[in-house]
Tab-separated table of C-alpha atoms and ligand atoms in Angstrom:
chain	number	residue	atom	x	y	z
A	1	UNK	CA	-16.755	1.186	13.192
A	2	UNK	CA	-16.455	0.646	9.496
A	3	UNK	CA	-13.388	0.190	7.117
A	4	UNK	CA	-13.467	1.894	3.723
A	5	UNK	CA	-10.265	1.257	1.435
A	6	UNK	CA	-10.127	3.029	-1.581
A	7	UNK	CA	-8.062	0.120	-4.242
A	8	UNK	CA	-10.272	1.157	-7.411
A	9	UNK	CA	-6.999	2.769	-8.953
A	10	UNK	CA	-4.302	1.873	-12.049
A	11	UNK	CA	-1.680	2.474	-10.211
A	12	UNK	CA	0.071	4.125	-13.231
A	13	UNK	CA	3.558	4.433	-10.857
A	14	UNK	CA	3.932	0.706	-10.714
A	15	UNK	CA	3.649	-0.099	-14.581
A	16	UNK	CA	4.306	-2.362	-16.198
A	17	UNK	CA	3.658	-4.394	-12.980
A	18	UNK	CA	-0.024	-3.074	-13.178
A	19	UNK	CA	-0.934	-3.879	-16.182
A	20	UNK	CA	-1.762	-7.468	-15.523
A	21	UNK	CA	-2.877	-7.034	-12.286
A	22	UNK	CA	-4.556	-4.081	-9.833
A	23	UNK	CA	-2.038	-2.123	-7.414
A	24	UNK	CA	-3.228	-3.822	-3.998
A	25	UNK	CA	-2.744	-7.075	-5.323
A	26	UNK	CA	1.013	-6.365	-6.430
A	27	UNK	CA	3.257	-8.849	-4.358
A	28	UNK	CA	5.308	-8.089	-1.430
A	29	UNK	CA	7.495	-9.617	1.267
A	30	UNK	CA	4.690	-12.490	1.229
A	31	UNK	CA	1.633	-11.279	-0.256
A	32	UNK	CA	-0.285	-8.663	-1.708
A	33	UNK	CA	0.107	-5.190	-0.456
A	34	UNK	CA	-3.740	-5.578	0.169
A	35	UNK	CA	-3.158	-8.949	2.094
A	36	UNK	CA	-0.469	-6.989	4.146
A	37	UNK	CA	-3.350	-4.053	4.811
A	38	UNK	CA	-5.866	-6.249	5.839
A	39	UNK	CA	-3.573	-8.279	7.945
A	40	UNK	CA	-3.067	-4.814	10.036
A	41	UNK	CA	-6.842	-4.424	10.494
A	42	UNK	CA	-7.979	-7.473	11.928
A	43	UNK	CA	-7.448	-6.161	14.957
A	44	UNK	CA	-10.077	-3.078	14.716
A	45	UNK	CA	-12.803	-6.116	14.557
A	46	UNK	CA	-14.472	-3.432	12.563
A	47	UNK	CA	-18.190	-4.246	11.713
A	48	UNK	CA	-18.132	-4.168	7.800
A	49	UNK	CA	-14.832	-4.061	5.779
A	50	UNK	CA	-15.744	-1.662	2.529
A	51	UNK	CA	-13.407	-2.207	-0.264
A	52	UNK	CA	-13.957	-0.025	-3.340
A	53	UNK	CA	-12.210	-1.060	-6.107
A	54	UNK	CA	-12.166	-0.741	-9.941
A	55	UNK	CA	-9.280	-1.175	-12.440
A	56	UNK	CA	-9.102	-4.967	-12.861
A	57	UNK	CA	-11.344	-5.893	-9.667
A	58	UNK	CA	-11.850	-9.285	-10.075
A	59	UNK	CA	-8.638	-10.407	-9.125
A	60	UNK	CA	-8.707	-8.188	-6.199
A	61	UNK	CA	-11.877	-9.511	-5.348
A	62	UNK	CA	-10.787	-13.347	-5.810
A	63	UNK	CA	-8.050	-13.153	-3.169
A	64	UNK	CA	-10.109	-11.027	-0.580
A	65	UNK	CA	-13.222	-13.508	-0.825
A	66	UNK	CA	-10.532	-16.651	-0.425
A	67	UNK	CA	-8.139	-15.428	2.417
A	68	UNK	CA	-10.497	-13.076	4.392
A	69	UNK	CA	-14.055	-14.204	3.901
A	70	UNK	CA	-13.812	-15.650	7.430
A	71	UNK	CA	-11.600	-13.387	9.100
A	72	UNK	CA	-14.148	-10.304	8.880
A	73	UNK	CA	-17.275	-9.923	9.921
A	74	UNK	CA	-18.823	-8.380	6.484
A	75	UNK	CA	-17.385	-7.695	3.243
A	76	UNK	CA	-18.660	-5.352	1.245
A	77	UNK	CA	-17.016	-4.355	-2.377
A	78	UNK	CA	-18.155	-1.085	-3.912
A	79	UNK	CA	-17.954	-0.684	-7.655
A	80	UNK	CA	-15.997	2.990	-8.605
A	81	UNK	CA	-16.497	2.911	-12.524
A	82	UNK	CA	-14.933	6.102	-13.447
A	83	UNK	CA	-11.254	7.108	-11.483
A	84	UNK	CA	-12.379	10.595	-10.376
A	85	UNK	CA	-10.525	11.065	-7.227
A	86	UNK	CA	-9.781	10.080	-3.649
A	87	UNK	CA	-13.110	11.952	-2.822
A	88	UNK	CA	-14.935	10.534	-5.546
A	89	UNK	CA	-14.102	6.977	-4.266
A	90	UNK	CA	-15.225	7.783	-0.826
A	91	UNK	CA	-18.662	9.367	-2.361
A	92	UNK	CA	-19.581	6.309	-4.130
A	93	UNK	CA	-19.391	3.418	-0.773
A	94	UNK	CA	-21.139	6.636	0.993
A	95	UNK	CA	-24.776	4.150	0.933
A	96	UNK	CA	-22.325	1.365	2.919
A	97	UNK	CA	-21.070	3.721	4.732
A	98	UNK	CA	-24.414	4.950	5.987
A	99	UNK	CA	-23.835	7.568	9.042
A	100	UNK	CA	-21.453	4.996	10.727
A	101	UNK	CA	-17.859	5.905	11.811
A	102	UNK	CA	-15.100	5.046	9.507
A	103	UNK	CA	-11.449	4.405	9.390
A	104	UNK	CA	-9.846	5.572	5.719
A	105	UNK	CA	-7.332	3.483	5.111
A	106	UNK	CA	-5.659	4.055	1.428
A	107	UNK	CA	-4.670	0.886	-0.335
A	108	UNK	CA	-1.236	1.713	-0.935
A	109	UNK	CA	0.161	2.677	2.436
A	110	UNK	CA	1.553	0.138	4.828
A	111	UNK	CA	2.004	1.154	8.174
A	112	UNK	CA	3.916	-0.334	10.967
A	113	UNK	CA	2.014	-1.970	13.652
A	114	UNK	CA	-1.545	-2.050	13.438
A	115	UNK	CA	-4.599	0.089	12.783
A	116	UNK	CA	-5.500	-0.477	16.294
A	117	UNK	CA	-2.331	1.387	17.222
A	118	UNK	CA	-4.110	4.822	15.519
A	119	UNK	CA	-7.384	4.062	16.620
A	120	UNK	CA	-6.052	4.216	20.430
A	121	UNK	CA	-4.455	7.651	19.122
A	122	UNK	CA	-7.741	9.080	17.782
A	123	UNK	CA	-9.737	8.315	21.081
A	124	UNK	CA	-6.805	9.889	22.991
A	125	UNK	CA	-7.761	13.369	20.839
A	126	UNK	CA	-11.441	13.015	23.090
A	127	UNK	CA	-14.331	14.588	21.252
A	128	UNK	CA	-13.951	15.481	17.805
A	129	UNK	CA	-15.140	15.122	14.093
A	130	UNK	CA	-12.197	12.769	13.221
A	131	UNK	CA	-8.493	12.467	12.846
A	132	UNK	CA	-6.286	12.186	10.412
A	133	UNK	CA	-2.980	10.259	10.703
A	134	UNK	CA	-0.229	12.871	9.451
A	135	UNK	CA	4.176	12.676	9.538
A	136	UNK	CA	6.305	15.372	8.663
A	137	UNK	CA	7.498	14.971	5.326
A	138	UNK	CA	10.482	16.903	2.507
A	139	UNK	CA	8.141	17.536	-0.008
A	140	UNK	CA	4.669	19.078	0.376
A	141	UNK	CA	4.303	19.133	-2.785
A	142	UNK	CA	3.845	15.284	-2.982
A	143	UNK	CA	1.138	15.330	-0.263
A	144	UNK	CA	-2.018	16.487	1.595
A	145	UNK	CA	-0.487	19.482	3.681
A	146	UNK	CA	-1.962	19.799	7.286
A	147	UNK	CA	-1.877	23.474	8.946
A	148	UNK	CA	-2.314	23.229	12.947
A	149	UNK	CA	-2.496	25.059	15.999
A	150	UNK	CA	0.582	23.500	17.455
A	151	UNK	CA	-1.952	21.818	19.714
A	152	UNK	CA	-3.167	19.286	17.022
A	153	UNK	CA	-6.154	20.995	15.756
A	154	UNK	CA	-6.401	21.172	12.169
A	155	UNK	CA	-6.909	24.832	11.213
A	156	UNK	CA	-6.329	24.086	7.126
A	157	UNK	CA	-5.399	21.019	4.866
A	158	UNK	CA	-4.430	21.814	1.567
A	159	UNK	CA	-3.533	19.061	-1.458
A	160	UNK	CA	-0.128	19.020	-2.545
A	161	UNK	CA	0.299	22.400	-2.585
A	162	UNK	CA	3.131	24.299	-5.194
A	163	UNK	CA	4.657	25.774	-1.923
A	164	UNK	CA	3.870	25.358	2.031
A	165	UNK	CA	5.128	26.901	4.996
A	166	UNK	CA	3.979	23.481	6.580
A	167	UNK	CA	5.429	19.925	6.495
A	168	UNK	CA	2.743	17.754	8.433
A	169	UNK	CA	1.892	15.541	5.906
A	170	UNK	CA	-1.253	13.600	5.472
A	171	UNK	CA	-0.253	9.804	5.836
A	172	UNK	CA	-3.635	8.287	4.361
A	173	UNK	CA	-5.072	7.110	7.118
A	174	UNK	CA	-8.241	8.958	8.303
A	175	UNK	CA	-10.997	8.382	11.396
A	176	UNK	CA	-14.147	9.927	10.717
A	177	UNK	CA	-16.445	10.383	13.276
A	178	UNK	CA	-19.095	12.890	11.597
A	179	UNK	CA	-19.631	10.773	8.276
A	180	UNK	CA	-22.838	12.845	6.831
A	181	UNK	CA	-20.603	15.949	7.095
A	182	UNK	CA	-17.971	14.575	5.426
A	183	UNK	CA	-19.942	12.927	2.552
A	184	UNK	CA	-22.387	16.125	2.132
A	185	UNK	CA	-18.775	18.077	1.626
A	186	UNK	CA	-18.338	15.406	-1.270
A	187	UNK	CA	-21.479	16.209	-2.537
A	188	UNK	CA	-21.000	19.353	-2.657
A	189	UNK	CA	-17.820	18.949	-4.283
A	190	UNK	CA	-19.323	16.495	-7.154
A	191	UNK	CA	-21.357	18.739	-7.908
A	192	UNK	CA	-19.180	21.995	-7.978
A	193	UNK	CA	-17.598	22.974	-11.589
A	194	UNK	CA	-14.146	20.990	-11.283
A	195	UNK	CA	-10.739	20.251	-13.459
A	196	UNK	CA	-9.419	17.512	-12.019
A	197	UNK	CA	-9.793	15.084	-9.391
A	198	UNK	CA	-12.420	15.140	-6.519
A	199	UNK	CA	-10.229	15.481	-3.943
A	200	UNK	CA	-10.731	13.919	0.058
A	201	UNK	CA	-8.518	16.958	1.311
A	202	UNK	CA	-10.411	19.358	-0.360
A	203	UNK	CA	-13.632	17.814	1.102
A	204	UNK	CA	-12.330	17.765	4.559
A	205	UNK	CA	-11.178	21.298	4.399
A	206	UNK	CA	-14.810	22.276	3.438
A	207	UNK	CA	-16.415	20.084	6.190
A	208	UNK	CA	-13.930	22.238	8.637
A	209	UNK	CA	-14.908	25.328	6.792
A	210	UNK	CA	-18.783	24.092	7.547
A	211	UNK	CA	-17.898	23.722	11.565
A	212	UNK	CA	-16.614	20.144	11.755
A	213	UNK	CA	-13.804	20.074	14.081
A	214	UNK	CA	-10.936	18.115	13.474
A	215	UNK	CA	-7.125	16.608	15.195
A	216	UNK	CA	-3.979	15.590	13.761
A	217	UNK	CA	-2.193	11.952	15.263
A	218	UNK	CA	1.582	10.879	14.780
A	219	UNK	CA	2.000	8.391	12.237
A	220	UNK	CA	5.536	7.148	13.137
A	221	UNK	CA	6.489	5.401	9.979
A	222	UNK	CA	4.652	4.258	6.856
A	223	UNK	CA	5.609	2.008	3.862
A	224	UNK	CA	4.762	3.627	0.720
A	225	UNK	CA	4.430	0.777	-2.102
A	226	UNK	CA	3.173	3.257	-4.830
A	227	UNK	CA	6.628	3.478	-6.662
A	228	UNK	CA	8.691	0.522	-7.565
A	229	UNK	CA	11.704	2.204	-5.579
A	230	UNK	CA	10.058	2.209	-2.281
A	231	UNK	CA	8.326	-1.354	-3.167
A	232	UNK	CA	11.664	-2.653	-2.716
A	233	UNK	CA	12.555	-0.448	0.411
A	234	UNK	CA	8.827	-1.772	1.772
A	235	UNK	CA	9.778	-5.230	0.599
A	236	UNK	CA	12.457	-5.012	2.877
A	237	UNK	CA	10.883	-3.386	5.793
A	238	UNK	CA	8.222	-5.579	5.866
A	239	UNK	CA	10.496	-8.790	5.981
A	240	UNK	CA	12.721	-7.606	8.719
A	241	UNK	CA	9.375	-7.405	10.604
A	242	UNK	CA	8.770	-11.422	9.533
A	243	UNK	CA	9.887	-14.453	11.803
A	244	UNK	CA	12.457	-16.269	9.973
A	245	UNK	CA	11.724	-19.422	7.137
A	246	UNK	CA	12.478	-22.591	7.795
A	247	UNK	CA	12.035	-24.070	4.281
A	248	UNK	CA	15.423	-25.844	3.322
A	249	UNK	CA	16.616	-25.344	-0.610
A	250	UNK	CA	18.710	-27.880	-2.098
A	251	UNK	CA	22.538	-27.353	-2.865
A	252	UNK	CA	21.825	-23.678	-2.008
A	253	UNK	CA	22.166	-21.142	0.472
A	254	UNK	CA	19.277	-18.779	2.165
A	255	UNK	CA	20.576	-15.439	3.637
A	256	UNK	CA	17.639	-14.323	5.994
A	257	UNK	CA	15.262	-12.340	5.724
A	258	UNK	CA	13.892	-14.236	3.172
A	259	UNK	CA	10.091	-15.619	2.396
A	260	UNK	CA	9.825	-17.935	-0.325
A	261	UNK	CA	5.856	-18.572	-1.005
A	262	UNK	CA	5.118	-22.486	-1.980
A	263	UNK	CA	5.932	-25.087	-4.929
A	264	UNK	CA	8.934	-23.152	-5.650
A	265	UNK	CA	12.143	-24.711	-6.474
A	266	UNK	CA	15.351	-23.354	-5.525
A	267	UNK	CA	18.560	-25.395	-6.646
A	268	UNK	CA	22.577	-24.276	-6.847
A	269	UNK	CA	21.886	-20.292	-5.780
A	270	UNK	CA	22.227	-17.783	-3.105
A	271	UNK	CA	19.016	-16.545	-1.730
A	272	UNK	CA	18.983	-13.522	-0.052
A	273	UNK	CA	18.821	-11.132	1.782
A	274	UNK	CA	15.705	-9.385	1.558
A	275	UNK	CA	14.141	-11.574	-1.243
A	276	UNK	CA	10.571	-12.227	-1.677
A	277	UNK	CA	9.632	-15.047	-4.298
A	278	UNK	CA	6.011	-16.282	-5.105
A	279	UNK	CA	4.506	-19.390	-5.089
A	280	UNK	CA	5.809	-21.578	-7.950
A	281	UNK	CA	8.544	-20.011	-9.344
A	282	UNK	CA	11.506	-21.646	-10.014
A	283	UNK	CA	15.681	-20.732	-9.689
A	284	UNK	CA	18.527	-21.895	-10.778
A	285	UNK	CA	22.088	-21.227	-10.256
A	286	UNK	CA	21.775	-17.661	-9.475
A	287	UNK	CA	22.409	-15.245	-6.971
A	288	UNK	CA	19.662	-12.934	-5.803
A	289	UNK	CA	19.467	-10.380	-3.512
A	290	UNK	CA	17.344	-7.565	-2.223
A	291	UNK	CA	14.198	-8.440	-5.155
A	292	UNK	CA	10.856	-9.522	-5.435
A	293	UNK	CA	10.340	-12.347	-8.034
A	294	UNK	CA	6.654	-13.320	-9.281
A	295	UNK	CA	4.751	-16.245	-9.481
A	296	UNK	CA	5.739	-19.215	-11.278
A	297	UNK	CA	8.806	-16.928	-12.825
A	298	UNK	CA	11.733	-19.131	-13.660
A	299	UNK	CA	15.326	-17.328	-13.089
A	300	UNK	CA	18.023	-19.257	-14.206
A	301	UNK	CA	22.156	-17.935	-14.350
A	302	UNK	CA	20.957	-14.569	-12.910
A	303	UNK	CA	23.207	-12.274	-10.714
A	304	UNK	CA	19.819	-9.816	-9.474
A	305	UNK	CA	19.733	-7.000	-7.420
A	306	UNK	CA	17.548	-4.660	-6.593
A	307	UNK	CA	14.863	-6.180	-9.427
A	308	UNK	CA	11.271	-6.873	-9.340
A	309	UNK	CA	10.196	-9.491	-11.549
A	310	UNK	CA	6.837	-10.191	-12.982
A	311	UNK	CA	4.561	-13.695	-12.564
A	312	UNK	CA	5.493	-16.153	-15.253
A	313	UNK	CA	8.610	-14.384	-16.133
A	314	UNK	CA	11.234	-15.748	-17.731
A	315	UNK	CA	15.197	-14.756	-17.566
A	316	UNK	CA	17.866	-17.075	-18.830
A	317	UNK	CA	21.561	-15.609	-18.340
A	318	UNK	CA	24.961	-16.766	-20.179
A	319	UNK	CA	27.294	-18.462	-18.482
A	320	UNK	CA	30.615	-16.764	-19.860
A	321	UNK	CA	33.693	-18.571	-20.590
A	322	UNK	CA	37.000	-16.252	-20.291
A	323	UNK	CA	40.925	-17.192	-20.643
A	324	UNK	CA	42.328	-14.051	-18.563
A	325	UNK	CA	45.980	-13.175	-18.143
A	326	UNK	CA	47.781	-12.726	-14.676
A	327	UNK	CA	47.135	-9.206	-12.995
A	328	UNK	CA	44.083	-8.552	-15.062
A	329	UNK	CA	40.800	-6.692	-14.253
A	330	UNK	CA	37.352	-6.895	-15.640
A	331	UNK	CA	34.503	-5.768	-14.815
A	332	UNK	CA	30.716	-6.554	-16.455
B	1	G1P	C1	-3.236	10.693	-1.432
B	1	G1P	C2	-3.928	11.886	-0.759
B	1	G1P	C3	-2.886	12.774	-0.088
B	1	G1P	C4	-2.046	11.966	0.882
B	1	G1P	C5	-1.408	10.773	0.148
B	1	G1P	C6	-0.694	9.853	1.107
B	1	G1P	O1	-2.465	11.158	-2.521
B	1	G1P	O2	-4.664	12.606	-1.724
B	1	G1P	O3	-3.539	13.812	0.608
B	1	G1P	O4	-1.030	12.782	1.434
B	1	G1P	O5	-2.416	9.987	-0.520
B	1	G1P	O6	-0.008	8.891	0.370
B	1	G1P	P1	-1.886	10.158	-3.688
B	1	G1P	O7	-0.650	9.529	-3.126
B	1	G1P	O8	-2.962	9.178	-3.970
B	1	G1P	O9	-1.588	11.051	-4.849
């Protein structure tokens, strides 16, 4: 089996933390979101890793190539110059994708447990054109909307449709047994008068509309990191899943969970809990709790909470100096 993950996009949610750098490669609890992905793949030992990617690929690229080159068997990286879609990104790796099997696996969506956990789940739905990981959700207007038989067959899948008597939504994570049908749906699609998007819902619906056959799977819980609300919330997920640090700050305290990356100094503050901070950065006298902090960012007489700071950022706080009568209150 092959791995295709779509990363080509701006990730417009996560500005201004995408501006300098490409969505999978935003940092959290420990490493990119993309290092966190791959992490959950090794185990699928799949026989070529396809990344497409795009807006600012180098960088993605870089930190692939230096912490996974050996871990997978073959990398491939597919160029997707124009942002057309979900579809679109799937249509151009289609010559690396050849008529092989895939797993879909969007760059954006961290799941717990590994891929090897859904791939059990997909051969448990027997013969089939493919499955696609789905959870109930609120809003199906935020997400691919699956309509079943109650049996796990998917009768219709609709993109994030106005209004749905349906919840199942589509989690991003696909297996795709009948590839040609799939990518001659894209086809189809790419060349179809459009407005808007080339959608990989829409060309799985037509596949199913052309015969393909295929079954829903239970996709417990998944980490969205495509907003900087649930960044945090993953942030926090993910380091509850993490065995504890052992790295000892000076004149300060660590409140596990915690992961502090290397080179960075920590003097006079209270770390944690559920703090990430990247290699080099450096703090002092502050409090911090539930935040991610960048690379080489220096923090100094910060009370932070709930923040997400950028690499190389810098925030200096006042100390204040007050001369408060008895029985008084303040608040800042
Ligand atoms: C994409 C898919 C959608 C799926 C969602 C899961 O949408 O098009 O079907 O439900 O991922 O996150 P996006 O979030 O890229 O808009």
């Amino acid at each position: 089996m092959k791995v295709v993950i779509p990363a080509a996009g701006a990730g417009k949610r996560l500005y201004p933390h995408t501006y300098t750098k490409p969505k999978p490669m935003v940092y959290v609890a420990g490493k990119p979101i993309i290092g966190h992905i791959l992490d959950k793949a090794v185990d699928l030992r799949p026989d070529e890793l396809i990344i497409v990617v795009g807006y600012m690929k180098e960088k993605l690229i870089d930190y692939v190539d230096e912490h996974y080159s050996d871990i997978f068997k073959k990398i491939t990286y597919v160029n997707q110059e124009q942002q057309l879609g979900l579809g679109h990104s799937i249509y151009v790796a289609r010559e690396a994708i050849g008529d092989h099997p895939i797993m879909i696996a969007l760059g954006d969506m961290i799941f717990k447990g590994g891929y090897s956990d859904f791939a059990k789940l997909h051969a448990c739905n027997g013969k089939c054109s493919g499955s696609i990981g789905v959870k109930e959700i609120d809003n199906p207007s935020r997400y691919g909307i699956v309509y079943h038989d109650g049996d796990g067959r998917i009768e219709k899948l609709v993109e994030k449709p106005r209004e749905s008597t349906s919840h199942t939504g589509i989690a991003g994570v696909y297996f795709i047994e009948d590839t040609p049908a799939l990518i001659s749906a894209l086809e189809q699609l790419m060349n179809s008068p459009r407005k808007g998007e080339v959608q990989l819902t829409d060309a799985l619906q037509l596949a199913i509309q052309a015969g393909s056959n295929y079954r829903t799977f239970e996709v417990s819980s998944w980490y969205d990191c495509g907003r900087p609300e649930s960044l945090l919330e993953v942030n926090r997920l993910l380091l509850a899943e993490k065995t504890r640090s052992s790295w000892k700050p000076r004149n300060s305290l660590l409140i596990e969970p915690v992961c502090i990356g290397q080179d960075v100094e920590i003097e006079n503050s209270i770390i944690g809990p559920n703090v990430s901070i990247s290699d080099g950065a450096r703090i002092t006298s502050s409090i911090i709790e539930d935040s991610i902090i960048g690379s080489h960012a220096e923090i100094r007489r910060m009370a932070l909470r709930s923040s997400i700071v950028g690499d190389g950022a810098i925030l200096s706080g006042k100390a204040n100096s007050l001369n408060i009568g008895d029985s008084s209150t303040i608040e800042f």
